[in-house]
CSV table of C-alpha atoms in Angstrom, one decimal:
chain,number,residue,atom,x,y,z
A,7,MET,CA,-148.8,176.5,-75.9
A,8,THR,CA,-147.7,172.4,-74.1
A,9,PRO,CA,-144.1,171.5,-76.3
A,10,HIS,CA,-144.0,168.9,-77.9
A,11,LEU,CA,-142.3,165.8,-76.8
A,12,ASP,CA,-142.1,162.8,-79.0
A,13,PRO,CA,-142.2,163.2,-82.6
A,14,PHE,CA,-145.4,161.6,-83.2
A,15,SER,CA,-147.5,164.0,-81.2
A,16,GLY,CA,-147.6,166.2,-84.5
A,17,PHE,CA,-150.4,163.2,-85.2
A,18,SER,CA,-154.2,162.6,-84.4
A,19,ALA,CA,-154.4,160.3,-81.8
A,20,THR,CA,-156.0,157.6,-84.4
A,21,ARG,CA,-152.9,158.3,-86.3
A,22,ARG,CA,-150.5,158.1,-83.4
A,23,SER,CA,-151.8,154.6,-82.5
A,24,ALA,CA,-151.0,153.1,-86.1
A,25,LEU,CA,-147.8,154.6,-86.1
A,26,MET,CA,-147.1,153.3,-83.3
A,27,LEU,CA,-147.9,150.1,-84.0
A,28,ALA,CA,-145.7,150.3,-87.4
A,29,VAL,CA,-143.3,150.6,-85.2
A,30,ALA,CA,-143.6,148.1,-82.7
A,31,ALA,CA,-144.3,145.6,-86.1
A,32,LEU,CA,-140.6,147.1,-87.7
A,33,SER,CA,-139.0,146.8,-84.1
A,34,ALA,CA,-140.7,142.6,-83.7
A,35,CYS,CA,-139.4,141.7,-87.1
A,36,GLY,CA,-135.8,142.4,-86.4
A,37,GLY,CA,-134.7,143.0,-89.5
A,38,GLY,CA,-132.7,139.4,-89.9
A,39,GLY,CA,-129.0,141.1,-89.9
A,40,SER,CA,-125.5,139.0,-88.6
A,41,SER,CA,-124.0,139.1,-85.4
A,42,SER,CA,-122.9,141.9,-83.4
A,43,ASP,CA,-119.6,141.8,-84.8
A,44,SER,CA,-120.7,142.5,-88.1
A,45,ALA,CA,-119.9,145.0,-90.5
A,46,PRO,CA,-121.1,147.2,-93.3
A,47,PRO,CA,-120.6,144.8,-97.0
A,48,SER,CA,-118.3,146.0,-99.1
A,49,THR,CA,-120.3,145.9,-101.8
A,50,ALA,CA,-122.5,148.2,-100.9
A,51,LEU,CA,-121.8,151.4,-103.2
A,52,GLY,CA,-124.2,153.4,-104.8
A,53,GLN,CA,-127.4,152.0,-103.3
A,54,VAL,CA,-128.6,151.1,-99.4
A,55,SER,CA,-126.8,148.3,-97.1
A,56,SER,CA,-128.2,147.1,-94.2
A,57,PHE,CA,-126.5,145.5,-90.5
A,58,THR,CA,-126.8,145.3,-87.2
A,59,LEU,CA,-124.4,146.3,-84.4
A,60,LYS,CA,-124.3,145.2,-81.1
A,61,SER,CA,-123.7,148.0,-78.3
A,62,ASP,CA,-121.3,147.5,-76.3
A,63,ALA,CA,-122.6,150.4,-74.1
A,64,ASN,CA,-125.8,148.9,-73.8
A,65,GLY,CA,-125.9,145.9,-74.8
A,66,TYR,CA,-128.9,147.2,-77.1
A,67,THR,CA,-128.5,145.4,-81.2
A,68,TYR,CA,-129.4,148.2,-83.4
A,69,ALA,CA,-130.4,147.8,-87.2
A,70,LEU,CA,-128.0,150.4,-89.2
A,71,GLN,CA,-128.8,151.2,-92.5
A,72,VAL,CA,-125.9,153.4,-94.7
A,73,PHE,CA,-126.6,155.1,-97.7
A,74,VAL,CA,-123.8,156.1,-100.7
A,75,PRO,CA,-124.1,158.0,-103.4
A,76,GLN,CA,-124.0,156.4,-106.7
A,77,SER,CA,-120.6,158.1,-107.7
A,78,TYR,CA,-118.8,156.3,-104.4
A,79,ALA,CA,-118.4,153.8,-106.3
A,80,THR,CA,-116.4,155.5,-109.3
A,81,GLY,CA,-115.0,158.0,-107.1
A,82,SER,CA,-111.8,158.0,-104.6
A,83,THR,CA,-112.6,161.3,-102.2
A,84,THR,CA,-114.1,160.9,-99.1
A,85,LEU,CA,-117.3,162.0,-98.0
A,86,PRO,CA,-119.4,163.2,-94.9
A,87,VAL,CA,-121.2,161.2,-93.0
A,88,ILE,CA,-124.9,162.6,-91.7
A,89,TYR,CA,-126.4,159.7,-88.6
A,90,VAL,CA,-129.9,160.0,-88.2
A,91,THR,CA,-131.2,158.9,-84.7
A,92,GLU,CA,-134.8,157.5,-85.4
A,93,ASP,CA,-134.1,156.3,-89.5
A,94,ASP,CA,-136.9,153.2,-88.7
A,95,ALA,CA,-139.6,156.3,-87.7
A,96,PRO,CA,-142.7,156.8,-89.6
A,97,TYR,CA,-143.8,159.7,-90.9
A,98,GLY,CA,-143.8,161.7,-94.6
A,99,ALA,CA,-145.5,163.9,-96.6
A,100,SER,CA,-149.6,163.3,-96.8
A,101,GLY,CA,-149.7,161.1,-94.0
A,102,SER,CA,-148.1,158.2,-96.2
A,103,GLY,CA,-145.8,156.8,-93.8
A,104,ALA,CA,-142.4,156.7,-95.1
A,105,LEU,CA,-140.2,156.3,-92.9
A,106,ARG,CA,-137.2,158.9,-91.7
A,107,PHE,CA,-134.4,156.6,-93.2
A,108,ASP,CA,-135.9,157.0,-96.8
A,109,THR,CA,-137.5,160.2,-97.0
A,110,PHE,CA,-133.7,161.8,-95.8
A,111,LYS,CA,-132.4,159.5,-98.6
A,112,GLN,CA,-135.0,160.8,-102.2
A,113,ALA,CA,-133.8,164.4,-99.7
A,114,MET,CA,-130.5,163.7,-101.1
A,115,GLU,CA,-131.0,161.7,-104.0
A,116,ARG,CA,-133.0,164.7,-105.7
A,117,ARG,CA,-130.3,167.5,-104.6
A,118,GLY,CA,-127.6,165.3,-105.5
A,119,THR,CA,-125.5,165.9,-101.7
A,120,GLN,CA,-122.5,163.9,-102.6
A,121,ALA,CA,-122.3,162.7,-98.5
A,122,ILE,CA,-122.9,159.5,-96.8
A,123,LEU,CA,-126.3,158.7,-94.5
A,124,VAL,CA,-126.1,156.4,-91.6
A,125,GLY,CA,-129.1,155.5,-90.3
A,126,ILE,CA,-129.9,154.4,-86.1
A,127,SER,CA,-132.9,152.4,-85.9
A,128,GLY,CA,-134.4,152.9,-82.4
A,129,THR,CA,-137.7,154.5,-82.2
A,130,GLN,CA,-139.2,152.6,-79.6
A,131,ARG,CA,-135.9,153.3,-77.3
A,132,ARG,CA,-135.7,157.0,-77.7
A,133,ALA,CA,-137.3,157.7,-73.9
A,134,THR,CA,-134.1,155.3,-73.2
A,135,ASP,CA,-131.6,156.4,-75.5
A,136,PHE,CA,-132.1,160.4,-75.9
A,137,LEU,CA,-132.7,161.1,-72.6
A,138,LEU,CA,-130.3,161.0,-69.8
A,139,PRO,CA,-128.7,159.0,-68.4
A,140,GLY,CA,-129.0,156.9,-70.8
A,141,ALA,CA,-127.8,159.1,-74.1
A,142,GLU,CA,-124.6,159.1,-72.0
A,143,SER,CA,-124.1,155.3,-73.3
A,144,TYR,CA,-125.6,155.8,-76.3
A,145,LEU,CA,-123.3,158.7,-77.1
A,146,ARG,CA,-120.4,156.3,-76.7
A,147,PHE,CA,-122.6,153.7,-79.1
A,148,ILE,CA,-122.4,156.0,-81.9
A,149,THR,CA,-119.0,157.3,-80.9
A,150,LYS,CA,-116.9,154.7,-80.0
A,151,GLU,CA,-118.5,151.6,-82.0
A,152,LEU,CA,-120.5,152.8,-84.7
A,153,ILE,CA,-118.4,155.8,-86.5
A,154,PRO,CA,-115.2,153.6,-86.0
A,155,ALA,CA,-117.1,150.7,-88.2
A,156,VAL,CA,-118.6,153.1,-90.9
A,157,GLU,CA,-115.1,154.8,-91.1
A,158,ARG,CA,-113.7,151.3,-91.1
A,159,GLN,CA,-115.6,150.2,-94.1
A,160,TYR,CA,-116.3,153.6,-96.3
A,161,ARG,CA,-114.6,156.5,-97.6
A,162,ALA,CA,-116.0,159.0,-94.8
A,163,ASP,CA,-114.5,162.2,-93.7
A,164,PRO,CA,-114.7,161.9,-89.7
A,165,ARG,CA,-114.0,166.0,-90.1
A,166,ARG,CA,-117.5,166.3,-91.5
A,167,ARG,CA,-119.7,164.1,-89.4
A,168,ALA,CA,-123.3,165.2,-88.7
A,169,LEU,CA,-125.9,164.1,-86.1
A,170,SER,CA,-129.5,164.6,-86.5
A,171,GLY,CA,-132.5,164.5,-84.3
A,172,LEU,CA,-136.4,165.1,-84.3
A,173,SER,CA,-137.9,166.3,-80.9
A,174,HIS,CA,-136.3,164.2,-78.0
A,175,GLY,CA,-134.0,162.9,-80.9
A,176,GLY,CA,-133.2,166.8,-81.2
A,177,TYR,CA,-132.9,167.1,-77.6
A,178,PHE,CA,-130.2,164.4,-77.7
A,179,VAL,CA,-128.1,166.1,-80.3
A,180,ILE,CA,-128.1,168.7,-78.2
A,181,ALA,CA,-127.6,166.8,-75.3
A,182,ALA,CA,-124.2,165.2,-77.3
A,183,LEU,CA,-122.5,168.3,-77.4
A,184,VAL,CA,-123.3,169.4,-73.9
A,185,LEU,CA,-121.6,165.7,-72.8
A,186,GLU,CA,-118.4,165.9,-74.9
A,187,GLY,CA,-118.1,169.7,-74.5
A,188,LEU,CA,-118.0,168.9,-70.6
A,189,ALA,CA,-115.7,165.5,-71.0
A,190,GLY,CA,-112.8,168.3,-72.9
A,191,GLY,CA,-111.0,167.2,-76.2
A,192,PRO,CA,-112.1,167.3,-79.9
A,193,LEU,CA,-115.9,166.9,-80.6
A,194,SER,CA,-117.7,163.9,-82.8
A,195,PHE,CA,-119.2,166.3,-85.0
A,196,SER,CA,-118.8,169.2,-86.9
A,197,TYR,CA,-122.4,169.5,-87.4
A,198,TYR,CA,-124.9,169.5,-84.8
A,199,LEU,CA,-128.6,169.3,-86.6
A,200,SER,CA,-131.7,169.7,-84.2
A,201,THR,CA,-134.7,169.7,-84.7
A,202,GLU,CA,-138.0,170.6,-82.7
A,203,SER,CA,-135.8,169.7,-79.7
A,204,SER,CA,-138.1,168.7,-76.5
A,205,TYR,CA,-137.1,169.3,-73.6
A,206,GLY,CA,-135.6,166.3,-72.9
A,207,GLY,CA,-136.4,164.7,-69.3
A,208,HIS,CA,-135.7,168.1,-67.6
A,209,ALA,CA,-139.1,169.7,-65.4
A,210,ASN,CA,-139.7,172.5,-68.3
A,211,PRO,CA,-137.6,174.7,-71.0
A,212,ALA,CA,-136.0,176.4,-68.3
A,213,GLU,CA,-134.2,173.5,-66.6
A,214,TYR,CA,-132.9,172.4,-69.7
A,215,ARG,CA,-131.9,176.1,-70.4
A,216,LEU,CA,-129.8,175.7,-66.9
A,217,TYR,CA,-128.3,171.7,-68.7
A,218,GLU,CA,-126.6,173.5,-72.1
A,219,LYS,CA,-125.7,176.5,-69.9
A,220,GLN,CA,-122.7,174.3,-68.6
A,221,ILE,CA,-121.3,174.2,-71.6
A,222,ASP,CA,-120.6,178.6,-72.0
A,223,GLY,CA,-117.5,179.3,-72.1
A,224,LYS,CA,-115.9,176.4,-73.1
A,225,SER,CA,-114.4,176.6,-77.0
A,226,LEU,CA,-116.0,173.9,-79.4
A,227,SER,CA,-115.7,173.9,-83.2
A,228,ALA,CA,-118.9,172.9,-84.4
A,229,THR,CA,-122.2,173.9,-85.7
A,230,VAL,CA,-125.5,173.9,-83.7
A,231,PHE,CA,-128.4,174.1,-86.7
A,232,LEU,CA,-131.4,175.1,-84.9
A,233,ALA,CA,-134.6,174.0,-86.9
A,234,GLY,CA,-138.1,175.0,-85.1
A,235,ALA,CA,-141.7,174.9,-86.2
A,236,SER,CA,-143.9,177.5,-85.6
A,237,ARG,CA,-146.4,175.8,-84.8
A,238,GLY,CA,-144.3,173.1,-82.8
A,239,ASN,CA,-141.6,173.7,-80.2
A,240,GLY,CA,-140.3,177.1,-81.8
A,241,PRO,CA,-141.7,179.5,-80.0
A,242,VAL,CA,-142.0,177.5,-76.3
A,243,ILE,CA,-138.2,175.7,-76.8
A,244,VAL,CA,-136.0,176.2,-79.6
A,245,ASN,CA,-136.4,180.2,-80.0
A,246,ASP,CA,-135.1,180.8,-76.5
A,247,LEU,CA,-132.3,177.9,-76.3
A,248,TYR,CA,-130.9,179.8,-79.6
A,249,THR,CA,-131.0,183.3,-77.5
A,250,GLN,CA,-129.0,181.8,-75.0
A,251,MET,CA,-126.7,179.5,-76.8
A,252,ALA,CA,-126.1,182.4,-79.6
A,253,ALA,CA,-125.0,185.1,-76.8
A,254,GLN,CA,-122.8,182.0,-74.9
A,255,LYS,CA,-119.1,183.3,-75.5
A,256,ASN,CA,-118.0,179.4,-77.4
A,257,PRO,CA,-114.5,179.9,-79.4
A,258,GLY,CA,-115.4,178.5,-82.6
A,259,LEU,CA,-119.1,177.0,-81.9
A,260,THR,CA,-121.3,179.0,-84.5
A,261,VAL,CA,-125.1,178.4,-84.2
A,262,ILE,CA,-127.9,179.0,-86.5
A,263,LYS,CA,-131.6,178.8,-86.7
A,264,ALA,CA,-134.3,178.0,-88.8
A,265,ASP,CA,-137.8,178.6,-88.4
A,266,PHE,CA,-140.5,176.7,-90.6
A,267,GLU,CA,-144.7,177.3,-90.8
A,268,THR,CA,-145.3,173.8,-89.9
A,269,GLY,CA,-146.0,171.9,-87.4
A,270,HIS,CA,-143.6,169.6,-85.2
A,271,VAL,CA,-143.2,166.1,-87.5
A,272,GLU,CA,-143.6,168.5,-90.5
A,273,ALA,CA,-140.7,170.5,-89.7
A,274,ASP,CA,-138.0,167.5,-90.7
A,275,VAL,CA,-137.9,167.3,-93.7
A,276,PRO,CA,-137.6,170.6,-94.7
A,277,ALA,CA,-134.9,171.5,-92.2
A,278,PHE,CA,-133.0,168.4,-93.3
A,279,GLU,CA,-133.2,169.8,-96.7
A,280,ALA,CA,-132.1,173.8,-95.3
A,281,ALA,CA,-128.9,171.8,-94.2
A,282,LEU,CA,-128.1,169.7,-96.6
A,283,THR,CA,-128.3,173.2,-98.8
A,284,ARG,CA,-126.0,175.2,-96.5
A,285,PHE,CA,-123.7,172.3,-95.2
A,286,PHE,CA,-123.1,170.1,-98.1
A,287,ALA,CA,-124.4,170.9,-101.2
């Protein structure tokens, strides 16, 4: 089986071309937004708000969306935050073209999930931001710029942050764990939600596992949730990665795997819903 390397590879060539055009159109629109130092609107309660943030780490201006549950407006407790890469990726049930952020938001609303959802645009940059060496500056943007901006504006629990990615994004989630694990110090996330991980820019899945193996023996206080699809990267990438990570000596690290009888892209929503049930019920 050939590993899928991008989140559009589960579609036909015609559908994939249409989706890529949709992404290009969304990117060209720019979404308006404010300047590089803009902050989320303070009135964004029980709804979705949008803003932009120019990264000092890589110079790119990201369009961002934040969803808070309706109860946020009248509550006082801090809430976990789920950071979602490629929130502008178009996909959905029956090829509806729904965006990743909207689909995840709807899943949270159906379940009454009491968490904040932060969507990060940049599908057109997935070959830069999600793969090394670009992943290093992208991770700095998220951890040093975006997270502080969100936590200044919202009642966000810094002890319950999650990072979610699909395909190259799923690779980035693991790369983020490796990069911070090697750097030492506390991790930025409590939950690493990697769905249908590609092997990134490495030569093959074995080289990917060698990269991840660098953190064997490190103390890492977090949970890794590896989701794989039976008709996708599960049999060729995710299963072996899980076997390796589960066997490693990483005090404080919990590694969980979930399998889905789906194709590559189709695993994303059920994997996210499974993560909501496990970690944010």
